Short mmCIF file of C-alpha atoms and ligand atoms in Angstrom, two decimals:
data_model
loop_
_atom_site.label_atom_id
_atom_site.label_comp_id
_atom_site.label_asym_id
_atom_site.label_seq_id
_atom_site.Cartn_x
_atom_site.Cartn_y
_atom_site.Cartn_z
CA UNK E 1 0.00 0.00 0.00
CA UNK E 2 1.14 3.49 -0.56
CA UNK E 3 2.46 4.82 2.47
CA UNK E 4 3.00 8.27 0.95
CA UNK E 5 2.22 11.41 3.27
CA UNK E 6 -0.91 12.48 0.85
CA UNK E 7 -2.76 9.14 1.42
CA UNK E 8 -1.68 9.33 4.83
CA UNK E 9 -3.28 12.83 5.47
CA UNK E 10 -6.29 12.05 3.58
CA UNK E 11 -7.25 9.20 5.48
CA UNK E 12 -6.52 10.97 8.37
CA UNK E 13 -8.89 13.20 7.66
CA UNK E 14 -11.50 10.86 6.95
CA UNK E 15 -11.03 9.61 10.28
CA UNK E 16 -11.27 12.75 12.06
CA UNK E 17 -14.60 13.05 10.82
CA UNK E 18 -15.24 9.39 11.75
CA UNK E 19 -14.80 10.55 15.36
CA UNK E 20 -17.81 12.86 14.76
CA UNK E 21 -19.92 10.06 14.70
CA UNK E 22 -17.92 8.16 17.27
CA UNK E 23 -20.20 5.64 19.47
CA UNK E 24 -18.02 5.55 22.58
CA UNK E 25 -15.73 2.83 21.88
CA UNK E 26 -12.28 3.50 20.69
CA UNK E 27 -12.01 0.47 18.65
CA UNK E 28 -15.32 1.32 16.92
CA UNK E 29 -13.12 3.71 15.00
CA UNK E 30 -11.60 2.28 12.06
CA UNK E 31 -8.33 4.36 12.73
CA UNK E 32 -5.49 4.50 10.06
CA UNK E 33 -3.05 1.63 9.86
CA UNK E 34 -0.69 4.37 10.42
CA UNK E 35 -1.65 4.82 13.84
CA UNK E 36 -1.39 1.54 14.68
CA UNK E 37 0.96 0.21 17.53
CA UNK E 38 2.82 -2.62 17.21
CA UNK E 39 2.07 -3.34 20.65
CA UNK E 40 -1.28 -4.54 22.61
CA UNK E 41 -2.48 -2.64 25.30
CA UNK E 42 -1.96 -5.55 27.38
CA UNK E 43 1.71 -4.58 27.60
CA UNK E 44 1.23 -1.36 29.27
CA UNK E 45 0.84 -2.94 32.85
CA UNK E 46 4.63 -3.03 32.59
CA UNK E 47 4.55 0.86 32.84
CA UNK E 48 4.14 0.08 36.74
CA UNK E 49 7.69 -0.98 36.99
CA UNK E 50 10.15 0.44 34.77
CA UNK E 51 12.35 1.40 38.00
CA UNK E 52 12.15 -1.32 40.33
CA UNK E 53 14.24 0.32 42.76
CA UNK E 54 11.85 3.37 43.55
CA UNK E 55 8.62 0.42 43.80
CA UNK E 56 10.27 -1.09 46.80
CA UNK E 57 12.15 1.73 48.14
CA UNK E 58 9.78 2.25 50.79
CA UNK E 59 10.70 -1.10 52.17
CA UNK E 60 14.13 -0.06 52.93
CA UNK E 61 12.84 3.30 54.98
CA UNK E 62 11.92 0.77 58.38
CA UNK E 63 12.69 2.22 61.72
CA UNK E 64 15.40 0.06 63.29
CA UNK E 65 13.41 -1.85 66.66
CA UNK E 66 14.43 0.92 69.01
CA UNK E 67 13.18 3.66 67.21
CA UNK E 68 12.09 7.08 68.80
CA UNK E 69 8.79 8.23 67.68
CA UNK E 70 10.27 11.33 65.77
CA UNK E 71 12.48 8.46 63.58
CA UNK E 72 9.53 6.48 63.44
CA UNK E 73 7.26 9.57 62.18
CA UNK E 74 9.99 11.10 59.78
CA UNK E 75 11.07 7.48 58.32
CA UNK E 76 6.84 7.60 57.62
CA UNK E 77 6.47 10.51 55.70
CA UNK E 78 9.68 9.66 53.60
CA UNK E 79 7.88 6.21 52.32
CA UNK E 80 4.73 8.53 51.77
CA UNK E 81 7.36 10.57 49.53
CA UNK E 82 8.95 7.15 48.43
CA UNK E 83 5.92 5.81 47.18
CA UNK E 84 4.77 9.18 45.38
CA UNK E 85 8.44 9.48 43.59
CA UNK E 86 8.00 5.79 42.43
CA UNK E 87 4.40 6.81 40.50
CA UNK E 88 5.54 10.46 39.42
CA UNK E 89 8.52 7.95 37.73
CA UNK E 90 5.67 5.79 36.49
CA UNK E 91 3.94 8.56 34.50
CA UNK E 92 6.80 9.18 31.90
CA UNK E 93 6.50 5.62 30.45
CA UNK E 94 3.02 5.13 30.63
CA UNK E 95 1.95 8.37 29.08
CA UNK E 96 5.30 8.99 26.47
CA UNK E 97 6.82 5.88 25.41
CA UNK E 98 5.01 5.45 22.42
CA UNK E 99 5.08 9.59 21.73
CA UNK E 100 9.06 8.57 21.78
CA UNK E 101 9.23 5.82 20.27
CA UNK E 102 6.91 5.81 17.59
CA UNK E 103 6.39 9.74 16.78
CA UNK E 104 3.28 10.21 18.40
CA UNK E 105 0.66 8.36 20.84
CA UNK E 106 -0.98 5.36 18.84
CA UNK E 107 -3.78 3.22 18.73
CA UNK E 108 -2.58 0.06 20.69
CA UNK E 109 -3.92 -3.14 19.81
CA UNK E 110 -7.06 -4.70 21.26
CA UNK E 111 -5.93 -7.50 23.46
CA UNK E 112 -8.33 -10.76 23.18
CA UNK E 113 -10.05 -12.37 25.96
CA UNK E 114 -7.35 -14.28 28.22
CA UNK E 115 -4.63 -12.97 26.11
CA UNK E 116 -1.66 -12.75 29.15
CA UNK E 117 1.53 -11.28 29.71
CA UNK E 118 4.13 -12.25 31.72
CA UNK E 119 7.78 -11.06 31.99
CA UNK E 120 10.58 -9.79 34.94
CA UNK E 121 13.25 -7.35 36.03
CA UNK E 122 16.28 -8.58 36.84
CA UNK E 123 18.07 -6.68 39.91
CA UNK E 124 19.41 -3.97 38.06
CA UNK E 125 22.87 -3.73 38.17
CA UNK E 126 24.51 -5.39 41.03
CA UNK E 127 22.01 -3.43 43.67
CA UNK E 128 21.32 -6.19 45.50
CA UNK E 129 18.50 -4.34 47.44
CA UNK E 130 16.14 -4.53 44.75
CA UNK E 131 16.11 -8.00 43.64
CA UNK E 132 14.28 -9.62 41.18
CA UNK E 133 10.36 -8.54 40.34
CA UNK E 134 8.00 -10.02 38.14
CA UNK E 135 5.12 -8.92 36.20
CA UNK E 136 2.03 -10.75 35.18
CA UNK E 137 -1.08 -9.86 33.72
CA UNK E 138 -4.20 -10.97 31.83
CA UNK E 139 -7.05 -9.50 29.95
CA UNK E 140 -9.46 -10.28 32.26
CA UNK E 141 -12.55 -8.82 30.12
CA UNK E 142 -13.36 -8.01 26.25
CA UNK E 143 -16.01 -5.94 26.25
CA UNK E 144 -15.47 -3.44 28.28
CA UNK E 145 -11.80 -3.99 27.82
CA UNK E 146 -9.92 -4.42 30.78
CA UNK E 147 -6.45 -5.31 32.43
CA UNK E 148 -5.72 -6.83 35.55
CA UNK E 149 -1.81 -6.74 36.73
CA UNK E 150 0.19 -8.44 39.29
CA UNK E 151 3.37 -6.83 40.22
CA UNK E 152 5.61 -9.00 42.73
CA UNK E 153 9.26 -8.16 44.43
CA UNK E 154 9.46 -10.87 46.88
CA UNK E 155 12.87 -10.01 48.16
CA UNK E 156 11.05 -6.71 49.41
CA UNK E 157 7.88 -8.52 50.28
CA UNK E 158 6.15 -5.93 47.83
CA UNK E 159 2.89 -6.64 45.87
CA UNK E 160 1.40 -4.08 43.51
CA UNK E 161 -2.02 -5.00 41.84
CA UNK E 162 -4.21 -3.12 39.76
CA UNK E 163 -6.53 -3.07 37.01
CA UNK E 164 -8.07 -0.52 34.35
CA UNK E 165 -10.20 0.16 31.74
CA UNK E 166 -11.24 3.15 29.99
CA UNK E 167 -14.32 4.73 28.74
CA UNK E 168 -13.75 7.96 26.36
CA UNK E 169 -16.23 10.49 24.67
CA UNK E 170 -14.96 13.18 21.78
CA UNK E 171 -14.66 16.41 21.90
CA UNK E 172 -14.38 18.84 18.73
CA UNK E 173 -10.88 18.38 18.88
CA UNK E 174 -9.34 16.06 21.45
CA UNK E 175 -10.64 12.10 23.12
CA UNK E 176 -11.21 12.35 26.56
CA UNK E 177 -10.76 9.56 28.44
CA UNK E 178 -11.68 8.55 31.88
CA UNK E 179 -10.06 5.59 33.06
CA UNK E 180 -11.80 2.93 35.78
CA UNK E 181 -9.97 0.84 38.21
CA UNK E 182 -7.07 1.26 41.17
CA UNK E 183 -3.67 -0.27 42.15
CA UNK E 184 -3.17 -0.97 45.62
CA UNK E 185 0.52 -1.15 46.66
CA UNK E 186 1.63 -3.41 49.91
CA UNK E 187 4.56 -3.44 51.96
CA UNK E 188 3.81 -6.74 53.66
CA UNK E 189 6.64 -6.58 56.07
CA UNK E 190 5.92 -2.74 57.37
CA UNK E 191 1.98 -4.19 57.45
CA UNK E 192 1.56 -1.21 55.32
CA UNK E 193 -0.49 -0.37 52.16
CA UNK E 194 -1.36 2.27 49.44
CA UNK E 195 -4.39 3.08 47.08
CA UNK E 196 -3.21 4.82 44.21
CA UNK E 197 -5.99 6.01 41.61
CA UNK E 198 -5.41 7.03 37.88
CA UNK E 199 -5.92 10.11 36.24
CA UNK E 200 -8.09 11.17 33.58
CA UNK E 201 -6.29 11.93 30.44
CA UNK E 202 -7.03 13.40 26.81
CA UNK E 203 -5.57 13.34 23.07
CA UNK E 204 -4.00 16.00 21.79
CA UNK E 205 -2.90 16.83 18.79
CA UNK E 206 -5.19 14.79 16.82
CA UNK E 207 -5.69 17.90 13.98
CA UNK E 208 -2.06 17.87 13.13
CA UNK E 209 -1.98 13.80 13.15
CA UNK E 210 0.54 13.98 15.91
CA UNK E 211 -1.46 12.88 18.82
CA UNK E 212 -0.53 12.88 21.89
CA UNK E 213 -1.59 12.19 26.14
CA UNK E 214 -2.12 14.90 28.57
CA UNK E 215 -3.16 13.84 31.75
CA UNK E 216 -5.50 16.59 34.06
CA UNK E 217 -7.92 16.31 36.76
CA UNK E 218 -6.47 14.69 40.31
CA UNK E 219 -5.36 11.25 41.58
CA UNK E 220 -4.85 10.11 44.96
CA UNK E 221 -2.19 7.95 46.84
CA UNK E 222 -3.74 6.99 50.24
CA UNK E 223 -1.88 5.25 52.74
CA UNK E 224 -2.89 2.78 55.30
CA UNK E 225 -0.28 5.32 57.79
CA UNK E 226 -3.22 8.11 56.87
CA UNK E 227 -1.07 9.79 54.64
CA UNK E 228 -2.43 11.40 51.67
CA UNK E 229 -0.87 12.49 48.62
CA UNK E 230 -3.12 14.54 46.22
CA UNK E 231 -1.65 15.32 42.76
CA UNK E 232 -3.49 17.85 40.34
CA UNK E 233 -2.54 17.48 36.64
CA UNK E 234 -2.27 20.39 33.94
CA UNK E 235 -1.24 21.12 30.57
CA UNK E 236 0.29 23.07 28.40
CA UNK E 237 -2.20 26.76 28.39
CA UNK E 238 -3.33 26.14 31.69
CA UNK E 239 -1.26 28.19 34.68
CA UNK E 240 1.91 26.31 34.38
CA UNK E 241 2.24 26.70 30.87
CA UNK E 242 3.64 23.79 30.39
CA UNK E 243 2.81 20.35 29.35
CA UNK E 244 2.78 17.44 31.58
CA UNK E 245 2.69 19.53 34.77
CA UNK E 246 1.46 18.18 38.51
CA UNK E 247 1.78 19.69 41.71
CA UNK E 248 1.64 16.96 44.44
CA UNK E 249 0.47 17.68 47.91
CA UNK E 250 1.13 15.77 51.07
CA UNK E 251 -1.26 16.12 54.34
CA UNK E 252 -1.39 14.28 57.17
CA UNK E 253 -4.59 12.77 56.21
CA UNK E 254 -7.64 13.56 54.51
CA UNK E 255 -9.48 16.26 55.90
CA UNK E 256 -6.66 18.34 56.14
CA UNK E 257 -6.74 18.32 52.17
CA UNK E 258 -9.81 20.15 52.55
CA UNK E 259 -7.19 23.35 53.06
CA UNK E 260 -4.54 23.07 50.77
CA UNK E 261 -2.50 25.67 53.51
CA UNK E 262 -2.28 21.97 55.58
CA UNK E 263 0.20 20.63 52.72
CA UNK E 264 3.11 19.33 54.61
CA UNK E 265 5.25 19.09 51.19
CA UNK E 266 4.30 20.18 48.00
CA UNK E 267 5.87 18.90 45.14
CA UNK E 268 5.40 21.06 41.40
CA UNK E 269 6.79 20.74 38.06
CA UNK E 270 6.17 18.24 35.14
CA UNK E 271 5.85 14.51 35.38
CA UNK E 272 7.77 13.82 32.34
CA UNK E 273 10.75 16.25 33.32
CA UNK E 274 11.97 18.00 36.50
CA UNK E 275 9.91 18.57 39.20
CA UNK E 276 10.64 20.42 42.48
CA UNK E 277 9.83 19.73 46.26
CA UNK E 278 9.40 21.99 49.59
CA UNK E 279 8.07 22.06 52.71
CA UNK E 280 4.75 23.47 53.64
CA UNK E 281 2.52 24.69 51.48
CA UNK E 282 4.58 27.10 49.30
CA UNK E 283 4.84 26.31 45.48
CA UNK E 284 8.54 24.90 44.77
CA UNK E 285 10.57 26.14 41.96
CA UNK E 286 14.36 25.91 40.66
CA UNK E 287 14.45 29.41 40.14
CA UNK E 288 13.85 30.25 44.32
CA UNK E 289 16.66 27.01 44.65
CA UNK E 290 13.88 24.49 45.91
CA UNK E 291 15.54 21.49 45.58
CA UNK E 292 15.21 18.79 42.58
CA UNK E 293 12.40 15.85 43.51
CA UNK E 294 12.67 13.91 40.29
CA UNK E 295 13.94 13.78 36.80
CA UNK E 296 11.90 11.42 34.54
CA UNK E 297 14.82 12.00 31.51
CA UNK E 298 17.97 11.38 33.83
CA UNK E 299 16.93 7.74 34.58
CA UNK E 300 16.20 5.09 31.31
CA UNK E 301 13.22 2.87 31.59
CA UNK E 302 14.27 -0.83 32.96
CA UNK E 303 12.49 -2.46 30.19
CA UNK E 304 10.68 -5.77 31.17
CA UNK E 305 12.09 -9.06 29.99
CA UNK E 306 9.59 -11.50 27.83
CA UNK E 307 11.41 -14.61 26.87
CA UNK E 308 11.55 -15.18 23.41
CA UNK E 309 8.45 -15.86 20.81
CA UNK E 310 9.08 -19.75 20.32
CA UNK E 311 9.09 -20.71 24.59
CA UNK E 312 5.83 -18.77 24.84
CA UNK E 313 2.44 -20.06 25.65
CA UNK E 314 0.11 -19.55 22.61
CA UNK E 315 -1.91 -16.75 25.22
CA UNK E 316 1.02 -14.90 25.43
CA UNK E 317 0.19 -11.69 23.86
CA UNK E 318 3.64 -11.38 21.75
CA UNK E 319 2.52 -14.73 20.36
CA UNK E 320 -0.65 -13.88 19.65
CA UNK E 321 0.32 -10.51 17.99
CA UNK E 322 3.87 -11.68 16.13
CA UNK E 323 2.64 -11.10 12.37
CA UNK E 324 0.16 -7.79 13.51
CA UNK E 325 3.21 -6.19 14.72
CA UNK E 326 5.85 -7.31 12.20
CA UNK E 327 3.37 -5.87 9.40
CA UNK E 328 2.90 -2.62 11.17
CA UNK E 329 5.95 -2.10 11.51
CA UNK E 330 6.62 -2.57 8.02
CA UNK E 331 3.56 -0.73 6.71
CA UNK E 332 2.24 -3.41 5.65
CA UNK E 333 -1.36 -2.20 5.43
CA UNK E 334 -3.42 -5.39 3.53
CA UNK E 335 -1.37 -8.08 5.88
CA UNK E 336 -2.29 -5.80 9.00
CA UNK E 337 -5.78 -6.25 8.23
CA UNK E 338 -5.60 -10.08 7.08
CA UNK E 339 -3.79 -10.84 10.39
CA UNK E 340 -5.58 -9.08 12.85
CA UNK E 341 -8.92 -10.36 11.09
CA UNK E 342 -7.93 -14.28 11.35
CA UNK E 343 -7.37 -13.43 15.29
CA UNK E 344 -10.45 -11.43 15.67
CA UNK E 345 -12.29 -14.33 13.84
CA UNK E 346 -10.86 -17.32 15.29
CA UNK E 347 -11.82 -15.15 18.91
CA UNK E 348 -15.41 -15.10 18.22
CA UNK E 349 -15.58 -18.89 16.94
CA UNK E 350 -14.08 -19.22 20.57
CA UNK E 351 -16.74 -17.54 22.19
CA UNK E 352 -19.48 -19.10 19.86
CA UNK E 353 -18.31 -22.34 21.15
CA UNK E 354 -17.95 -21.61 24.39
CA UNK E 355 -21.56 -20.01 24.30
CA UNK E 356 -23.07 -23.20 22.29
CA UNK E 357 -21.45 -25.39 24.90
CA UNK E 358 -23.11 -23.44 27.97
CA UNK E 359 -19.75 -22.24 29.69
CA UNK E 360 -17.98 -18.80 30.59
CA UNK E 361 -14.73 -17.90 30.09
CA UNK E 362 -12.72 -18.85 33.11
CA UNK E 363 -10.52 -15.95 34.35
CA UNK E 364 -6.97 -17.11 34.87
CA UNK E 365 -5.39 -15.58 37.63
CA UNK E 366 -7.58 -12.62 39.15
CA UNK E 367 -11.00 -12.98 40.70
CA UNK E 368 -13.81 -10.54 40.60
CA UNK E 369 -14.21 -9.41 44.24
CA UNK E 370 -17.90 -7.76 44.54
CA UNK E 371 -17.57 -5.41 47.84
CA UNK E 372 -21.28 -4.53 48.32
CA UNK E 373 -21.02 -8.50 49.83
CA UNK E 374 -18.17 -7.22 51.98
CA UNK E 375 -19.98 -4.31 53.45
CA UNK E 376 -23.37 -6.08 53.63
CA UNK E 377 -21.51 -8.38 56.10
CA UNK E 378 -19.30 -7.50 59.12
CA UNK E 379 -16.55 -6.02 56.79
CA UNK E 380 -13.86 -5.43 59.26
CA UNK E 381 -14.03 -9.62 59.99
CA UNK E 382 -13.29 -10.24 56.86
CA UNK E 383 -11.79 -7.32 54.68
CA UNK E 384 -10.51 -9.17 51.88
CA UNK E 385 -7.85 -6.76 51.65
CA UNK E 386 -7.15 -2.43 51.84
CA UNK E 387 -9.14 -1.69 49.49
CA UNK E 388 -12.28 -0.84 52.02
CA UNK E 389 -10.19 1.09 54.89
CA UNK E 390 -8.54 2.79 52.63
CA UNK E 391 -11.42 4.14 50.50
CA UNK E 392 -12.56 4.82 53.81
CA UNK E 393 -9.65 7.08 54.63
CA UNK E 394 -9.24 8.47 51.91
CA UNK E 395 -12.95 9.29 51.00
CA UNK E 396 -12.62 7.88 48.06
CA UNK E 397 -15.75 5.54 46.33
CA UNK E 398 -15.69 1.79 47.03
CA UNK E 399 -18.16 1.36 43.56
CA UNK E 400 -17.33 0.93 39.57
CA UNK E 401 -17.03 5.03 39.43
CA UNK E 402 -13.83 6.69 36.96
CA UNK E 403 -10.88 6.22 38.91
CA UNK E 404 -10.45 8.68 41.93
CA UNK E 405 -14.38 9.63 42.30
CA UNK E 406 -15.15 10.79 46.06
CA UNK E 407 -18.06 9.51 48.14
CA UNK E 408 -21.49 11.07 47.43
CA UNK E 409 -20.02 11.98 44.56
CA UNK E 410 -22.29 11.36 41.44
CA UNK E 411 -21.24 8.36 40.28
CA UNK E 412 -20.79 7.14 43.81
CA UNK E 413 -23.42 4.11 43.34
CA UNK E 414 -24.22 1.08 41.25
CA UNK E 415 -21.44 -2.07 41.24
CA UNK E 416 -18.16 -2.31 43.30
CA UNK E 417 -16.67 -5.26 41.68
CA UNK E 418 -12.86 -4.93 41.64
CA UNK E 419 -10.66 -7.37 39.82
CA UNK E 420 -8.25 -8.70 42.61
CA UNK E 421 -4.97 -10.86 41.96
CA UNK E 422 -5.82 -14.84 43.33
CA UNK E 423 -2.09 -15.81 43.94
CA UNK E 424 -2.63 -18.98 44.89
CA UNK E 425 -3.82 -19.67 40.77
CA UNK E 426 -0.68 -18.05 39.90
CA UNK E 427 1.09 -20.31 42.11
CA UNK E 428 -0.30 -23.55 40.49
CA UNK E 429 0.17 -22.40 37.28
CA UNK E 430 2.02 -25.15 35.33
CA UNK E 431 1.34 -23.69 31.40
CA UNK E 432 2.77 -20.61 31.51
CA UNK E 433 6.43 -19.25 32.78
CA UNK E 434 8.04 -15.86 33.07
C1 LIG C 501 -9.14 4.74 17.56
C2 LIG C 501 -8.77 6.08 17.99
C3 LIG C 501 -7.47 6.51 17.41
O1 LIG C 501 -6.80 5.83 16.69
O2 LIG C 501 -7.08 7.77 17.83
C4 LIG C 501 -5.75 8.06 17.64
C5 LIG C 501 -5.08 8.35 18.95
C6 LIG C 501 -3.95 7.42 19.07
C7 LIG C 501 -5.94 8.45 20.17
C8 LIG C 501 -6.62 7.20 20.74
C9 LIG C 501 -5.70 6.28 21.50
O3 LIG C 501 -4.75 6.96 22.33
C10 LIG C 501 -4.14 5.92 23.07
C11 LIG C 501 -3.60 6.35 24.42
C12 LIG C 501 -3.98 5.15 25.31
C13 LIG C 501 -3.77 5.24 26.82
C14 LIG C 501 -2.27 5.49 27.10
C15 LIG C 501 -1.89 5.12 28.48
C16 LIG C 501 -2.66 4.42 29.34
C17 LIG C 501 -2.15 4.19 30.74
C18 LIG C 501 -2.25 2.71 31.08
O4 LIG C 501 -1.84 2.48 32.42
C19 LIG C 501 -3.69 2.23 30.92
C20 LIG C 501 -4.15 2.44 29.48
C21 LIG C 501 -4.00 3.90 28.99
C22 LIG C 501 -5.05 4.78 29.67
C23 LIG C 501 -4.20 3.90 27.43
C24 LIG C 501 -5.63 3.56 27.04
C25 LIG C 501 -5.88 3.58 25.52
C26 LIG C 501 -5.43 4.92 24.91
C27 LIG C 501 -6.34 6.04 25.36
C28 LIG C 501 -5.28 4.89 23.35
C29 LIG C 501 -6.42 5.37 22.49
C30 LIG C 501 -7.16 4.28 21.76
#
């Protein structure tokens, strides 16, 4: 197919006015083979963990036995600012990767029901704090779309777990997306844990076929300690100026953050670049010498390693996607469309079958937890896990809402089912190996 700039405009324009009559679902849109990824969206669970070293850092801030309470206090607040360094450092890769890698944010592929993907860090370099962490994750739904992800450093006795999906409506000229679902971070030998929501986000760029993310609105990081961090998201036009800017503030817990004069630190600056920290409540910057928090372009990604095509599992999304990703790379647009439509067919002759024969897809390693069960019972004798003290603490909604909705909120109400990681089935899996 001609790959020539002129067909590539014009069908870009046809599908910008495609989005006009866009339904709701992304991959509704017969997008471009241009902005294809070669990648499924499967694979961005390993966005989590691209520096190992910050996830467990927290675990290495433990007050020694005899402790004073100031020690014990301050060694707190620096795993509060651990644990909110480790997602700022999250943000660059999930958001930009494909903007730098591929020239601009692309449509990722549509992962198929139980498509999985496992893979690990190694201890990077010869830190031997860190240790070795693995990732593994599954498409636990097709429609909606939706990931589940397991996160593990054993070493540290750290388990991240999280899911998401996203729902996104059009605008004249940008997608917004709101995206559903949680991680909850645990520090099993400081007994401690962490909700961390995710941000809304829209497309730029999408009139000048560059698109690109820009995250806004606010996410939270609670902590079972009562520790809150609240980060507020802007872009470029908005008072920063600048793109990918946050300003992260700490409190004590969560009614102080009804005043944001209670910030204990406030962090400012852009996720994918420098950002600044200082105590109180006072706006950091470099030029008034507040010093550095983080720089997401000093540090390269850890990238995760997937063993190669032929020892994987035919689930294994890599596997699944080999030829869709070889041809997109390659531009080429007819073999894009024949591969992608012999996996897309061969799904739903799975799911006819499955449906003729009277059985529903069995979710591999992650249960659906419904809470309004939990409450309805005596939910502090059995809390299956965090997730209901610290929605609690935080004020946050325990039900299906977009990701950091508050109680009485107005989508504080229907479902609150929560995909949860069963690690017992990821123990006594035989099939499948990182
Ligand atoms: C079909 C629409 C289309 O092709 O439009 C062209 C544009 C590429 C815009 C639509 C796509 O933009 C992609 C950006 C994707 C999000 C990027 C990062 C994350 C974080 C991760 O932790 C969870 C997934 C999430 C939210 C991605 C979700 C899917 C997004 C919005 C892609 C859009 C289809």
């Amino acid at each position: 197919a001609s790959t020539s700039t002129g067909s590539q405009s014009t069908s870009w324009t046809s599908f910008l006015k495609s989005l006009a009559t866009f339904n709701g679902d992304l991959y509704s849109l017969t997008a471009p083979p241009f902005i294809l990824a070669p990648i499924s969206l499967i694979e961005y669970s390993q966005y989590w963990s691209e520096h190992p070293e910050l996830l467990v850092a927290a675990n290495h801030l433990k007050p020694a036995e005899d402790a004073v309470q100031d020690e014990i206090d301050l060694l707190t607040l620096q795993r509060q600012l651990a644990v909110t360094k480790w997602f700022i450092a999250t943000l660059r890769s999930q958001y930009c990767s494909r903007s730098e890698n591929l020239g601009g944010e692309k449509n990722p592929l549509n992962p198929t029901l139980g498509e999985v993907f496992v893979g690990k860090w190694d201890s990077p370099n010869d830190d031997t704090k860190v240790g070795e962490t693995i990732l593994v994750s599954e498409q636990v739904s097709h429609h909606p779309p939706m990931t589940a992800y397991s996160i593990i450093n054993k070493q540290n006795e750290t388990y991240l777990q999280g899911y998401n999906g996203i729902r996104a409506t059009i605008s004249a000229t940008s997608i917004n997306v709101k995206q559903f679902g949680h991680a909850l971070l645990e520090y099993k030998d400081l007994q401690e844990s962490y909700l961390i929501t995710l941000p809304p986000l829209h497309i730029e760029g999408l009139i000048s076929a560059s698109p690109f993310v820009e995250l806004e609105g606010t996410s939270y990081i609670q902590s079972s300690n009562g520790y809150i961090t609240v980060i507020e998201y802007s872009g470029r036009g908005y008072f920063s100026g600048k793109k990918n800017s946050f300003k992260a503030r700490i409190y004590k817990d969560q009614i102080s953050t009804l005043n944001k004069e209670n910030a204990i630190i406030t962090i400012n600056g852009q996720w994918s670049d420098k950002s600044y920290i200082s105590r109180g409540s006072t706006t950091p910057h470099s030029k008034n010498g507040d010093e550095l928090f983080y720089d997401a372009q000093a540090l390269d990604a850890n990238h995760v390693i997937v063993k190669p095509l032929e020892e994987q599992h035919e689930l294994e999304s890599r596997k699944i996607w080999d030829k869709v990703a070889e041809a997109i790379k390659k531009g080429e647009y007819e073999t894009i469309y024949q591969q992608k439509s012999l996996i897309e067919n061969n799904q739903r002759d799975l799911r006819k079958k499955e449906q003729l024969a009277g059985i529903n897809w069995e979710t591999r390693w992650f249960d659906l937890k419904d809470y309004e069960d939990w409450i309805a019972e005596d939910e502090q004798s059995q809390n299956p896990d965090a997730f209901l003290s610290l929605t609690s603490l935080s004020n946050l909604s325990i039900h299906n809402a977009p990701s950091g909705s508050l109680k009485s909120s107005k989508y504080d109400e229907g479902d609150a089912k929560h995909w949860r990681f069963n690690l017992n089935k990821w123990e006594q899996e035989s099939e499948i190996k990182i």
